[in-house]
CSV table of C-alpha atoms and ligand atoms in Angstrom, one decimal:
chain,number,residue,atom,x,y,z
A,109,MET,CA,-77.3,-125.1,-157.7
A,110,THR,CA,-74.2,-125.5,-159.0
A,111,HIS,CA,-70.9,-125.5,-157.7
A,112,GLU,CA,-69.8,-122.6,-159.4
A,113,GLN,CA,-73.0,-120.7,-158.7
A,114,PHE,CA,-73.1,-121.2,-155.3
A,115,ARG,CA,-69.4,-119.6,-155.3
A,116,THR,CA,-70.3,-116.7,-157.4
A,117,LEU,CA,-73.6,-116.4,-154.9
A,118,GLY,CA,-71.5,-116.9,-151.7
A,119,HIS,CA,-68.7,-114.1,-152.4
A,120,GLN,CA,-71.9,-111.6,-153.7
A,121,LEU,CA,-73.7,-112.5,-150.3
A,122,ILE,CA,-70.7,-111.8,-148.1
A,123,ASP,CA,-69.8,-108.7,-150.0
A,124,ARG,CA,-73.5,-107.3,-149.3
A,125,ILE,CA,-73.2,-108.4,-145.7
A,126,ALA,CA,-69.9,-106.8,-145.4
A,127,ASP,CA,-71.1,-103.0,-146.7
A,128,PHE,CA,-74.3,-104.1,-144.3
A,129,LEU,CA,-72.1,-104.4,-141.3
A,130,ALA,CA,-69.8,-101.4,-142.1
A,131,SER,CA,-72.8,-99.0,-142.8
A,132,VAL,CA,-75.0,-99.9,-139.5
A,133,ARG,CA,-73.5,-96.9,-137.4
A,134,THR,CA,-75.1,-94.6,-140.4
A,135,ARG,CA,-78.3,-96.3,-140.5
A,136,PRO,CA,-81.2,-95.5,-138.2
A,137,VAL,CA,-81.7,-97.7,-135.0
A,138,THR,CA,-85.3,-98.8,-136.3
A,139,PRO,CA,-86.9,-97.8,-139.5
A,140,CYS,CA,-90.1,-97.5,-137.1
A,141,GLU,CA,-92.5,-98.7,-139.6
A,142,SER,CA,-95.7,-99.9,-139.1
A,143,PRO,CA,-96.7,-103.6,-139.9
A,144,GLU,CA,-99.2,-102.0,-143.0
A,145,GLU,CA,-95.5,-100.7,-144.3
A,146,VAL,CA,-93.9,-103.8,-143.4
A,147,ARG,CA,-96.3,-106.0,-145.0
A,148,ALA,CA,-96.5,-103.6,-148.3
A,149,ALA,CA,-92.7,-104.1,-148.8
A,150,LEU,CA,-92.5,-107.6,-148.6
A,151,GLY,CA,-95.5,-108.0,-150.7
A,152,ALA,CA,-97.0,-110.0,-147.8
A,153,ALA,CA,-100.0,-110.9,-149.8
A,154,CYS,CA,-98.2,-112.6,-152.7
A,155,PRO,CA,-99.0,-116.1,-152.9
A,156,LEU,CA,-97.0,-119.5,-152.9
A,157,PRO,CA,-95.1,-119.0,-156.0
A,158,GLU,CA,-95.7,-122.2,-158.1
A,159,THR,CA,-92.4,-122.1,-160.4
A,160,GLY,CA,-89.1,-121.4,-159.1
A,161,GLU,CA,-87.0,-118.2,-159.6
A,162,ASP,CA,-83.1,-117.7,-159.6
A,163,ALA,CA,-80.9,-117.8,-156.3
A,164,SER,CA,-79.0,-114.5,-157.0
A,165,VAL,CA,-82.4,-112.1,-157.8
A,166,LEU,CA,-84.0,-113.7,-154.2
A,167,LEU,CA,-80.8,-113.1,-152.6
A,168,GLU,CA,-80.4,-109.3,-153.4
A,169,HIS,CA,-84.0,-108.8,-152.6
A,170,ALA,CA,-83.8,-110.7,-149.1
A,171,SER,CA,-80.9,-108.8,-148.2
A,172,ASP,CA,-82.5,-105.5,-149.5
A,173,LEU,CA,-85.4,-106.4,-147.5
A,174,ILE,CA,-84.1,-106.9,-144.3
A,175,PHE,CA,-81.3,-104.9,-144.1
A,176,GLU,CA,-84.0,-101.8,-145.1
A,177,HIS,CA,-86.9,-102.8,-142.9
A,178,SER,CA,-85.1,-104.4,-139.9
A,179,LEU,CA,-84.7,-103.0,-136.2
A,180,LEU,CA,-80.7,-103.0,-135.8
A,181,ASN,CA,-79.6,-104.8,-132.5
A,182,GLY,CA,-75.9,-104.4,-133.9
A,183,HIS,CA,-76.3,-100.5,-134.0
A,184,PRO,CA,-74.1,-98.6,-131.3
A,185,ARG,CA,-77.3,-97.1,-129.6
A,186,PHE,CA,-79.4,-100.2,-129.2
A,187,TYR,CA,-80.0,-100.4,-125.8
A,188,GLY,CA,-83.7,-101.5,-125.7
A,189,TYR,CA,-83.5,-105.0,-124.7
A,190,ILE,CA,-80.8,-107.3,-123.3
A,191,THR,CA,-80.5,-108.3,-127.2
A,192,SER,CA,-76.7,-108.4,-128.5
A,193,SER,CA,-74.6,-107.1,-131.4
A,194,ALA,CA,-74.1,-110.3,-133.2
A,195,ALA,CA,-70.1,-111.3,-133.4
A,196,PRO,CA,-69.5,-111.6,-137.3
A,197,ILE,CA,-67.3,-114.8,-136.8
A,198,GLY,CA,-70.6,-116.0,-135.6
A,199,MET,CA,-72.3,-115.4,-138.8
A,200,LEU,CA,-69.8,-117.4,-140.5
A,201,ALA,CA,-69.9,-120.0,-138.4
A,202,ASP,CA,-73.3,-120.2,-138.9
A,203,LEU,CA,-72.9,-120.6,-142.4
A,204,LEU,CA,-70.2,-123.2,-141.9
A,205,ALA,CA,-72.4,-125.3,-139.7
A,206,ALA,CA,-75.3,-125.4,-142.5
A,207,SER,CA,-72.8,-126.8,-144.8
A,208,VAL,CA,-72.7,-130.2,-143.2
A,209,ASN,CA,-75.8,-130.1,-141.5
A,210,ALA,CA,-74.4,-131.9,-138.5
A,211,ASN,CA,-77.6,-133.2,-136.3
A,212,ALA,CA,-75.7,-133.1,-133.0
A,213,GLY,CA,-79.0,-135.0,-131.5
A,214,ALA,CA,-76.4,-137.8,-131.1
A,215,TRP,CA,-72.7,-138.8,-131.5
A,216,LYS,CA,-73.1,-141.2,-134.6
A,217,LEU,CA,-74.8,-138.5,-136.6
A,218,ALA,CA,-72.6,-135.7,-135.9
A,219,PRO,CA,-69.1,-136.7,-134.2
A,220,MET,CA,-67.1,-133.8,-134.4
A,221,ALA,CA,-70.0,-131.0,-133.7
A,222,THR,CA,-71.1,-133.1,-130.6
A,223,GLU,CA,-67.3,-133.2,-129.3
A,224,ILE,CA,-67.2,-129.4,-130.1
A,225,GLU,CA,-70.4,-128.9,-128.0
A,226,VAL,CA,-68.9,-131.3,-125.4
A,227,GLN,CA,-65.6,-128.4,-125.2
A,228,VAL,CA,-67.9,-125.5,-125.1
A,229,ILE,CA,-70.1,-126.4,-122.3
A,230,ARG,CA,-66.9,-127.3,-120.6
A,231,TRP,CA,-65.4,-123.9,-121.5
A,232,LEU,CA,-68.6,-121.8,-120.6
A,233,ALA,CA,-68.6,-123.6,-116.9
A,234,GLN,CA,-64.9,-123.0,-116.8
A,235,PHE,CA,-65.6,-119.5,-117.4
A,236,LEU,CA,-68.4,-119.0,-114.8
A,237,GLY,CA,-66.0,-121.0,-112.4
A,238,TYR,CA,-68.5,-123.9,-112.5
A,239,PRO,CA,-67.8,-127.6,-111.7
A,240,ALA,CA,-66.2,-128.5,-115.5
A,241,ASN,CA,-67.8,-131.8,-114.6
A,242,CYS,CA,-71.4,-130.3,-115.0
A,243,GLY,CA,-73.6,-131.9,-117.6
A,244,GLY,CA,-75.2,-129.3,-119.9
A,245,LEU,CA,-76.3,-128.5,-123.5
A,246,LEU,CA,-77.1,-125.8,-125.9
A,247,VAL,CA,-81.0,-124.6,-126.6
A,248,SER,CA,-82.1,-122.1,-128.4
A,249,GLY,CA,-82.2,-119.4,-125.1
A,250,GLY,CA,-82.3,-118.5,-121.9
A,251,ASN,CA,-86.1,-119.9,-121.6
A,252,MET,CA,-85.5,-123.3,-123.0
A,253,ALA,CA,-82.2,-123.1,-120.8
A,254,ASN,CA,-84.3,-122.6,-117.6
A,255,LEU,CA,-87.1,-124.9,-118.5
A,256,THR,CA,-84.6,-127.7,-119.3
A,257,CYS,CA,-83.1,-127.2,-115.7
A,258,PHE,CA,-86.6,-126.5,-114.2
A,259,LEU,CA,-87.3,-130.2,-115.7
A,260,ALA,CA,-84.0,-131.6,-114.4
A,261,ALA,CA,-85.2,-130.2,-110.9
A,262,ARG,CA,-88.6,-131.7,-111.1
A,263,ALA,CA,-87.6,-135.1,-112.1
A,264,ALA,CA,-85.0,-135.1,-109.3
A,265,GLN,CA,-86.9,-133.5,-106.4
A,266,ALA,CA,-90.6,-134.8,-107.0
A,267,GLY,CA,-89.9,-137.9,-104.3
A,268,TRP,CA,-91.7,-139.8,-107.0
A,269,ASP,CA,-91.6,-140.9,-110.6
A,270,VAL,CA,-93.0,-137.4,-111.9
A,271,ARG,CA,-92.1,-138.4,-115.5
A,272,LYS,CA,-94.1,-141.3,-115.5
A,273,ARG,CA,-97.1,-140.7,-113.2
A,274,GLY,CA,-97.2,-136.7,-113.6
A,275,VAL,CA,-98.0,-134.2,-111.1
A,276,PRO,CA,-101.0,-135.9,-109.7
A,277,GLY,CA,-98.7,-138.6,-108.4
A,278,GLY,CA,-97.8,-136.6,-105.1
A,279,PRO,CA,-98.4,-133.4,-102.8
A,280,PRO,CA,-98.7,-130.0,-104.6
A,281,LEU,CA,-95.6,-128.7,-106.0
A,282,ARG,CA,-94.2,-125.4,-104.9
A,283,VAL,CA,-91.2,-123.4,-106.6
A,284,TYR,CA,-90.0,-119.7,-105.3
A,285,ALA,CA,-88.6,-116.7,-106.9
A,286,SER,CA,-88.8,-113.0,-106.8
A,287,SER,CA,-91.2,-110.8,-108.2
A,288,GLU,CA,-88.9,-109.7,-110.6
A,289,THR,CA,-87.8,-112.8,-112.1
A,290,HIS,CA,-88.4,-113.1,-115.6
A,291,THR,CA,-91.4,-114.8,-117.6
A,292,TRP,CA,-89.3,-118.1,-118.3
A,293,ILE,CA,-91.0,-119.2,-114.8
A,294,GLN,CA,-94.3,-118.9,-115.6
A,295,LYS,CA,-93.7,-120.7,-118.6
A,296,ALA,CA,-92.0,-123.4,-116.8
A,297,ALA,CA,-94.6,-124.0,-114.3
A,298,ASP,CA,-97.4,-124.1,-116.8
A,299,VAL,CA,-95.4,-126.6,-119.4
A,300,ALA,CA,-94.3,-128.6,-116.8
A,301,GLY,CA,-97.7,-129.2,-115.4
A,302,LEU,CA,-97.7,-127.2,-112.2
A,303,GLY,CA,-99.5,-124.6,-113.3
A,304,THR,CA,-98.4,-120.8,-112.5
A,305,ASP,CA,-100.1,-121.3,-109.2
A,306,ALA,CA,-97.2,-123.2,-107.9
A,307,ILE,CA,-95.2,-120.3,-107.9
A,308,ARG,CA,-94.6,-118.2,-104.7
A,309,TRP,CA,-93.6,-114.8,-106.0
A,310,ILE,CA,-91.4,-113.2,-103.2
A,311,PRO,CA,-91.4,-109.7,-102.9
A,312,THR,CA,-87.9,-107.6,-103.4
A,313,ASP,CA,-86.1,-104.9,-101.3
A,314,PRO,CA,-85.8,-101.7,-102.6
A,315,GLN,CA,-82.7,-102.5,-104.6
A,316,GLN,CA,-85.0,-105.0,-106.7
A,317,ARG,CA,-83.2,-108.0,-104.7
A,318,ILE,CA,-85.4,-110.9,-103.2
A,319,ASP,CA,-86.3,-110.5,-99.5
A,320,LEU,CA,-85.2,-113.6,-97.8
A,321,GLU,CA,-87.8,-113.5,-94.6
A,322,ALA,CA,-90.3,-113.4,-97.3
A,323,LEU,CA,-89.0,-116.5,-98.6
A,324,GLU,CA,-88.5,-117.9,-95.1
A,325,THR,CA,-92.2,-117.1,-94.1
A,326,ALA,CA,-93.6,-118.4,-97.4
A,327,TYR,CA,-91.7,-121.8,-97.4
A,328,ARG,CA,-92.9,-122.3,-93.9
A,329,GLN,CA,-96.2,-121.3,-94.7
A,330,ASP,CA,-96.4,-124.0,-97.6
A,331,VAL,CA,-94.4,-127.0,-95.6
A,332,GLU,CA,-97.2,-126.8,-92.7
A,333,GLU,CA,-100.3,-126.8,-95.6
A,334,GLY,CA,-98.8,-129.6,-97.0
A,335,TYR,CA,-97.4,-128.4,-100.1
A,336,ARG,CA,-93.9,-130.1,-101.6
A,337,PRO,CA,-91.5,-127.1,-101.9
A,338,PHE,CA,-88.6,-128.0,-104.5
A,339,LEU,CA,-87.2,-125.3,-106.4
A,340,VAL,CA,-85.8,-121.9,-105.5
A,341,ALA,CA,-84.9,-119.8,-108.7
A,342,GLY,CA,-82.4,-116.6,-108.0
A,343,SER,CA,-81.8,-114.3,-110.7
A,344,ALA,CA,-77.8,-113.2,-111.6
A,345,GLY,CA,-78.9,-110.3,-113.1
A,346,THR,CA,-82.9,-109.4,-113.4
A,347,VAL,CA,-84.5,-108.9,-116.7
A,348,SER,CA,-85.5,-105.5,-115.5
A,349,THR,CA,-82.7,-103.5,-114.2
A,350,GLY,CA,-79.8,-106.1,-113.9
A,351,ALA,CA,-80.0,-106.6,-109.9
A,352,VAL,CA,-78.3,-109.4,-108.7
A,353,ASP,CA,-80.0,-111.8,-106.1
A,354,PRO,CA,-78.2,-112.5,-103.2
A,355,LEU,CA,-76.9,-116.2,-104.4
A,356,PRO,CA,-74.9,-117.6,-101.7
A,357,ASP,CA,-77.5,-116.7,-99.3
A,358,LEU,CA,-80.3,-118.4,-101.4
A,359,ALA,CA,-77.8,-121.4,-102.0
A,360,ALA,CA,-77.6,-121.7,-98.2
A,361,PHE,CA,-81.5,-121.5,-97.7
A,362,SER,CA,-81.5,-123.9,-100.4
A,363,LYS,CA,-78.9,-126.6,-99.2
A,364,GLU,CA,-80.8,-126.5,-95.6
A,365,ARG,CA,-84.2,-127.5,-96.4
A,366,ASN,CA,-82.9,-129.9,-99.4
A,367,LEU,CA,-84.3,-127.9,-102.2
A,368,TRP,CA,-83.3,-127.5,-105.5
A,369,PHE,CA,-81.0,-124.1,-106.1
A,370,HIS,CA,-81.6,-122.9,-109.7
A,371,VAL,CA,-79.7,-119.7,-111.0
A,372,ASP,CA,-81.1,-118.0,-114.0
A,373,GLY,CA,-78.4,-116.1,-115.2
A,374,ALA,CA,-79.2,-115.4,-118.9
A,375,TYR,CA,-78.1,-112.1,-118.7
A,376,GLY,CA,-75.5,-111.6,-115.9
A,377,ALA,CA,-74.1,-114.9,-115.2
A,378,PHE,CA,-71.0,-114.1,-117.7
A,379,ALA,CA,-70.4,-111.0,-115.7
A,380,SER,CA,-69.1,-113.4,-112.6
A,381,ALA,CA,-66.1,-113.6,-114.3
A,382,ILE,CA,-64.9,-110.3,-114.1
A,383,GLN,CA,-62.8,-108.8,-111.1
A,384,ASP,CA,-65.0,-106.5,-109.6
A,385,ALA,CA,-68.5,-108.8,-110.4
A,386,PRO,CA,-71.0,-107.7,-107.7
A,387,ALA,CA,-69.8,-110.7,-105.0
A,388,ASP,CA,-73.1,-112.2,-105.0
A,389,LEU,CA,-72.6,-113.7,-108.5
A,390,ALA,CA,-70.2,-115.7,-107.2
A,391,GLY,CA,-72.8,-117.4,-105.7
A,392,LEU,CA,-74.0,-119.2,-108.7
A,393,ARG,CA,-71.1,-121.6,-108.5
A,394,LEU,CA,-73.0,-123.2,-105.8
A,395,ALA,CA,-76.4,-123.6,-108.1
A,396,ASP,CA,-77.4,-127.4,-108.7
A,397,SER,CA,-78.2,-125.7,-112.1
A,398,VAL,CA,-77.4,-122.3,-114.2
A,399,ALA,CA,-79.0,-121.2,-117.0
A,400,VAL,CA,-76.8,-118.8,-119.5
A,401,ASP,CA,-77.2,-117.3,-123.0
A,402,PRO,CA,-74.4,-117.2,-125.0
A,403,HIS,CA,-76.8,-114.9,-127.3
A,404,LYS,CA,-76.2,-112.3,-124.9
A,405,TRP,CA,-73.1,-111.3,-123.5
A,406,LEU,CA,-71.0,-113.5,-126.1
A,407,TYR,CA,-72.5,-112.0,-128.9
A,408,ALA,CA,-73.2,-115.2,-130.6
A,409,PRO,CA,-76.0,-114.5,-133.3
A,410,LEU,CA,-79.2,-115.8,-132.4
A,411,GLU,CA,-79.9,-118.5,-131.1
A,412,ALA,CA,-77.9,-119.7,-128.8
A,413,GLY,CA,-79.0,-120.8,-125.0
A,414,CYS,CA,-77.0,-122.9,-122.4
A,415,ALA,CA,-78.2,-124.7,-119.6
A,416,LEU,CA,-75.4,-126.4,-116.8
A,417,VAL,CA,-76.6,-128.8,-114.2
A,418,ARG,CA,-74.1,-129.9,-111.7
A,419,ASP,CA,-75.0,-133.8,-111.3
A,420,ALA,CA,-74.7,-134.4,-115.0
A,421,SER,CA,-77.1,-137.5,-114.2
A,422,ALA,CA,-79.8,-135.5,-113.7
A,423,LEU,CA,-80.4,-134.6,-117.2
A,424,ARG,CA,-80.3,-138.1,-118.3
A,425,ASN,CA,-82.8,-138.4,-115.7
A,426,ALA,CA,-85.2,-135.8,-116.6
A,427,PHE,CA,-85.0,-136.4,-120.5
A,428,SER,CA,-84.1,-140.3,-121.4
A,429,TYR,CA,-86.0,-142.6,-122.6
A,430,HIS,CA,-83.5,-145.5,-123.2
A,431,PRO,CA,-83.1,-148.3,-120.9
A,432,PRO,CA,-79.9,-148.5,-119.2
A,433,TYR,CA,-78.9,-151.2,-121.6
A,434,TYR,CA,-79.5,-150.0,-124.4
A,435,SER,CA,-76.1,-148.5,-126.2
A,436,PHE,CA,-75.7,-146.0,-128.7
A,437,GLY,CA,-71.6,-145.7,-128.0
A,438,GLN,CA,-71.4,-145.8,-124.1
A,439,GLU,CA,-68.4,-143.9,-124.0
A,440,ALA,CA,-69.9,-140.8,-126.2
A,441,THR,CA,-72.4,-138.3,-125.3
A,442,ASN,CA,-75.7,-138.6,-127.5
A,443,TYR,CA,-77.8,-135.5,-126.7
A,444,PHE,CA,-81.5,-136.5,-127.6
A,445,ASP,CA,-81.1,-138.4,-124.4
A,446,ILE,CA,-80.1,-135.7,-122.2
A,447,GLY,CA,-82.6,-132.5,-123.6
A,448,PRO,CA,-85.9,-132.2,-124.7
A,449,GLN,CA,-84.6,-131.9,-128.5
A,450,ASN,CA,-84.2,-134.9,-130.9
A,451,SER,CA,-82.9,-133.6,-134.2
A,452,ARG,CA,-80.2,-130.6,-133.3
A,453,GLY,CA,-78.4,-128.4,-134.9
A,454,PHE,CA,-74.8,-127.4,-134.7
A,455,ARG,CA,-75.1,-124.2,-132.4
A,456,ALA,CA,-71.8,-124.8,-130.6
A,457,LEU,CA,-69.6,-123.7,-133.6
A,458,LYS,CA,-70.5,-120.2,-133.4
A,459,VAL,CA,-69.7,-119.9,-129.6
A,460,TRP,CA,-66.6,-122.4,-130.1
A,461,LEU,CA,-65.1,-120.2,-133.0
A,462,ALA,CA,-66.1,-116.8,-130.7
A,463,LEU,CA,-64.6,-118.2,-127.3
A,464,GLN,CA,-61.3,-118.6,-129.3
A,465,GLN,CA,-61.1,-115.8,-131.3
A,466,VAL,CA,-61.9,-113.2,-128.2
A,467,GLY,CA,-60.3,-115.6,-125.6
A,468,ALA,CA,-61.7,-115.8,-121.8
A,469,ALA,CA,-59.5,-112.6,-121.2
A,470,GLY,CA,-61.1,-110.5,-124.5
A,471,TYR,CA,-64.6,-111.6,-123.2
A,472,ARG,CA,-64.1,-110.5,-119.7
A,473,GLU,CA,-62.7,-107.1,-121.0
A,474,MET,CA,-65.6,-106.6,-123.1
A,475,ILE,CA,-68.2,-107.2,-120.1
A,476,GLU,CA,-66.2,-104.9,-118.0
A,477,ASP,CA,-66.3,-102.1,-120.9
A,478,ASP,CA,-70.4,-102.7,-121.5
A,479,ILE,CA,-70.8,-102.3,-117.4
A,480,ALA,CA,-68.3,-99.2,-117.5
A,481,LEU,CA,-70.3,-97.7,-119.9
A,482,ALA,CA,-73.8,-98.1,-118.1
A,483,ARG,CA,-72.2,-96.9,-114.9
A,484,HIS,CA,-70.9,-93.8,-117.0
A,485,LEU,CA,-74.2,-93.3,-118.4
A,486,TYR,CA,-75.9,-93.3,-114.9
A,487,GLU,CA,-72.7,-90.6,-113.7
A,488,LEU,CA,-74.1,-88.2,-116.5
A,489,ALA,CA,-77.5,-88.3,-115.8
A,490,LEU,CA,-76.6,-87.6,-111.7
A,491,ALA,CA,-74.8,-84.8,-113.0
A,492,HIS,CA,-77.5,-83.6,-115.4
A,493,PRO,CA,-80.4,-81.1,-114.1
A,494,ASP,CA,-83.0,-82.6,-116.3
A,495,LEU,CA,-82.3,-86.4,-115.4
A,496,GLU,CA,-83.0,-88.3,-112.7
A,497,ALA,CA,-80.8,-91.3,-112.2
A,498,LEU,CA,-82.7,-94.3,-111.3
A,499,THR,CA,-80.8,-97.4,-111.0
A,500,HIS,CA,-77.3,-99.0,-112.5
A,501,HIS,CA,-76.3,-102.6,-112.0
A,502,LEU,CA,-74.1,-104.5,-114.5
A,503,SER,CA,-74.7,-103.1,-117.5
A,504,ILE,CA,-78.4,-102.0,-117.0
A,505,THR,CA,-79.0,-98.2,-116.6
A,506,THR,CA,-82.4,-96.7,-115.7
A,507,LEU,CA,-83.4,-93.4,-115.5
A,508,ARG,CA,-85.8,-90.5,-116.3
A,509,TYR,CA,-86.4,-87.4,-117.9
A,510,VAL,CA,-87.6,-85.0,-115.0
A,511,PRO,CA,-87.9,-81.4,-116.5
A,512,VAL,CA,-86.5,-78.3,-114.0
A,513,GLU,CA,-89.8,-76.7,-112.7
A,514,HIS,CA,-91.2,-80.5,-111.5
A,515,ARG,CA,-88.1,-81.3,-109.6
A,516,ALA,CA,-89.6,-79.9,-106.4
A,517,GLY,CA,-92.9,-81.9,-107.2
A,518,VAL,CA,-91.2,-85.2,-107.4
A,519,GLY,CA,-92.8,-88.1,-104.9
A,520,SER,CA,-96.1,-86.4,-105.3
A,521,GLU,CA,-99.1,-88.2,-106.7
A,522,GLU,CA,-99.8,-85.6,-109.3
A,523,THR,CA,-95.9,-84.9,-110.2
A,524,GLU,CA,-95.4,-88.8,-110.7
A,525,GLU,CA,-98.2,-89.5,-112.8
A,526,TYR,CA,-97.5,-86.7,-115.0
A,527,LEU,CA,-93.4,-87.8,-115.2
A,528,ASN,CA,-94.5,-91.4,-115.8
A,529,GLN,CA,-96.9,-90.4,-119.2
A,530,LEU,CA,-94.0,-87.9,-120.0
A,531,ASN,CA,-91.4,-90.6,-120.1
A,532,GLN,CA,-93.5,-92.8,-121.7
A,533,ARG,CA,-94.0,-90.5,-124.6
A,534,LEU,CA,-90.5,-89.5,-124.3
A,535,MET,CA,-89.1,-93.4,-125.3
A,536,GLU,CA,-91.4,-93.4,-128.0
A,537,ALA,CA,-90.0,-90.2,-129.2
A,538,ILE,CA,-86.4,-92.0,-129.0
A,539,GLU,CA,-87.6,-94.7,-130.6
A,540,GLU,CA,-88.9,-92.8,-133.6
A,541,SER,CA,-86.1,-90.4,-134.1
A,542,GLY,CA,-83.8,-93.4,-135.2
A,543,GLU,CA,-81.3,-92.1,-133.0
A,544,ALA,CA,-81.4,-94.7,-130.0
A,545,PHE,CA,-83.9,-97.1,-129.3
A,546,VAL,CA,-84.6,-97.8,-125.5
A,547,SER,CA,-87.1,-99.9,-123.4
A,548,HIS,CA,-88.7,-99.4,-120.0
A,549,ALA,CA,-88.7,-100.5,-116.8
A,550,VAL,CA,-91.2,-99.7,-113.6
A,551,VAL,CA,-88.4,-99.2,-111.1
A,552,ASN,CA,-90.6,-98.5,-107.4
A,553,GLY,CA,-93.5,-97.1,-109.2
A,554,LYS,CA,-91.4,-94.8,-111.1
A,555,TYR,CA,-91.8,-95.1,-115.4
A,556,ALA,CA,-87.8,-95.4,-116.4
A,557,LEU,CA,-86.1,-95.1,-119.8
A,558,ARG,CA,-83.9,-98.4,-119.6
A,559,PHE,CA,-80.5,-98.7,-121.0
A,560,CYS,CA,-79.0,-102.5,-121.7
A,561,ILE,CA,-75.6,-102.2,-123.0
A,562,VAL,CA,-75.1,-105.7,-124.4
A,563,ASN,CA,-73.2,-104.6,-127.3
A,564,PHE,CA,-69.2,-104.0,-128.6
A,565,ARG,CA,-70.3,-101.2,-130.8
A,566,THR,CA,-70.9,-99.1,-128.2
A,567,SER,CA,-68.7,-96.2,-127.4
A,568,THR,CA,-67.9,-93.6,-124.8
A,569,ALA,CA,-69.4,-91.1,-127.6
A,570,ASP,CA,-72.7,-93.2,-127.7
A,571,MET,CA,-73.2,-92.8,-124.1
A,572,GLU,CA,-72.1,-89.0,-123.9
A,573,ALA,CA,-74.7,-88.1,-126.8
A,574,MET,CA,-77.2,-89.4,-124.5
A,575,PRO,CA,-78.5,-87.2,-121.7
A,576,GLN,CA,-78.6,-84.2,-124.9
A,577,LEU,CA,-80.9,-86.4,-126.8
A,578,ILE,CA,-83.0,-87.2,-124.2
A,579,ALA,CA,-83.2,-83.8,-123.1
A,580,ARG,CA,-83.7,-82.7,-126.3
A,581,LEU,CA,-86.5,-84.8,-127.1
A,582,GLY,CA,-88.0,-84.5,-123.8
A,583,SER,CA,-88.1,-80.9,-123.6
A,584,ARG,CA,-90.2,-81.5,-127.2
A,585,VAL,CA,-92.5,-83.9,-125.4
A,586,HIS,CA,-92.8,-81.8,-122.4
A,587,ALA,CA,-93.8,-79.2,-124.4
A,588,GLU,CA,-96.3,-80.9,-126.2
A,589,MET,CA,-97.9,-82.2,-123.4
A,590,SER,CA,-98.5,-79.2,-121.6
A,591,SER,CA,-99.7,-77.4,-124.3
A,592,ARG,CA,-102.5,-79.6,-124.9
A,593,GLY,CA,-103.3,-80.0,-121.8
A,594,VAL,CA,-102.0,-83.8,-119.6
A,595,PRO,CA,-104.9,-86.7,-119.4
A,596,GLN,CA,-105.8,-86.9,-116.0
A,597,HIS,CA,-106.0,-91.3,-115.9
A,598,SER,CA,-103.8,-93.1,-117.9
A,599,ALA,CA,-102.0,-96.3,-116.4
A,600,ILE,CA,-98.6,-97.4,-117.0
A,601,ARG,CA,-98.1,-99.1,-120.4
B,34,PLP,C1,-82.9,-113.1,-121.3
B,34,PLP,C2,-83.7,-113.2,-120.3
B,34,PLP,C3,-84.5,-114.5,-120.4
B,34,PLP,C4,-84.8,-115.1,-121.4
B,34,PLP,O1,-84.1,-115.5,-122.4
B,34,PLP,P1,-84.3,-115.7,-123.9
B,34,PLP,O2,-82.8,-116.2,-124.8
B,34,PLP,O3,-85.0,-114.4,-124.3
B,34,PLP,O4,-85.3,-117.0,-123.9
B,34,PLP,C5,-84.8,-115.2,-119.2
B,34,PLP,N1,-83.8,-114.5,-118.0
B,34,PLP,C6,-83.4,-113.3,-118.3
B,34,PLP,C7,-82.8,-112.9,-116.7
B,34,PLP,C8,-83.2,-112.6,-119.4
B,34,PLP,O5,-82.1,-111.6,-119.3
């Protein structure tokens, strides 16, 4: 590609992206196509081309494919998961980062990219009120951030050289987390060689927060039976309903017993910066490590997760394979030394630019807006005759559709079974409509529609349209199910 071709194609592509962004609101949230339809659009069976093709043709074709056949998580009515709308400056940042193709594995290979990442880590810690001299690095997302912290904890806490001798080198390790914890913890226990049996699942209270008494009991039993507890993981916003564990209590519990206290803040940690954050969120400042996800509430395009570790040397101790005399620049940060990756991309640029474009105050305001929108939806559901408001934590609201004639039966087994099926089908109907996209949560046994607001495009009007949409599609699904007769036993999917 010549420099002039690059210039022309780049301008054309940016124009197409700008048009796409301008049209997001008017598109269906998802085309809701089958795998067969998507494969047909792609020409999935087409063999690897033997000869090349003109880049402008390819970019046009690729743009058509992805604009027309994608779920749009940047759509103002996408509420399905904690997957955010991507900041346009982040899109430009990824292009810019690719231009120098910095390898942020070693300082020498990426001097400015490394220093920008160091600054980003410090700024993120500062935003959270976490010690600014902590260690940390950007990784692909929340799962990898949690895993990185988990491995740092394992190396620091095992009590033997677990990196050399592995987990058989000492008594069986144990970790503690609530039953609402994201599946990262299973992957981490597995990948770290402990096995998922090493996880003690602690039940939650009716607000989906870890039960401290049950934690204490499990811990005591394990110690008596010869296990070696080493880590307590709290959630700063659970993935399902956004519940915040009593983090200060978990911090105190861990400190007394010399356990590593980790906080999964992939979703909720950034909310600790706002004025009326749930008080318990501040407890993440006491953690030995925190996982946060700039690709959630900081609106970085995928992928950008971040692991923060209070004692910076714990990361080196968990990942470095260089003897202390090995010097690749003593003063400099070499990220291959403090994380699992070797070659690394320049993820920091998109986070760094967005932090400056918006500023800390701008981010606080956007996070507050999302929380206010979710609260508004909860209140609308409370006031609506056909809706039952279930939970509101941070920017996640769960609710369900309850036809008026079933109100009286709520709580009875038969009605609950029917409502579970009705709401499951309603969720699918909402998706098929293209008018919004929600997912589900099971809240104290009830199948709930789950609205996650992590989106700078979502407005009050979008929230106010939801009760009507749910009631309209809900009554249609209800009528269909009533006329057909409902199958008696179908489990919650
Ligand atoms: C999203 C999320 C994760 C996983 O993060 P990814 O970025 O998807 O890897 C873990 N924990 C919580 C609480 C989350 O919300």
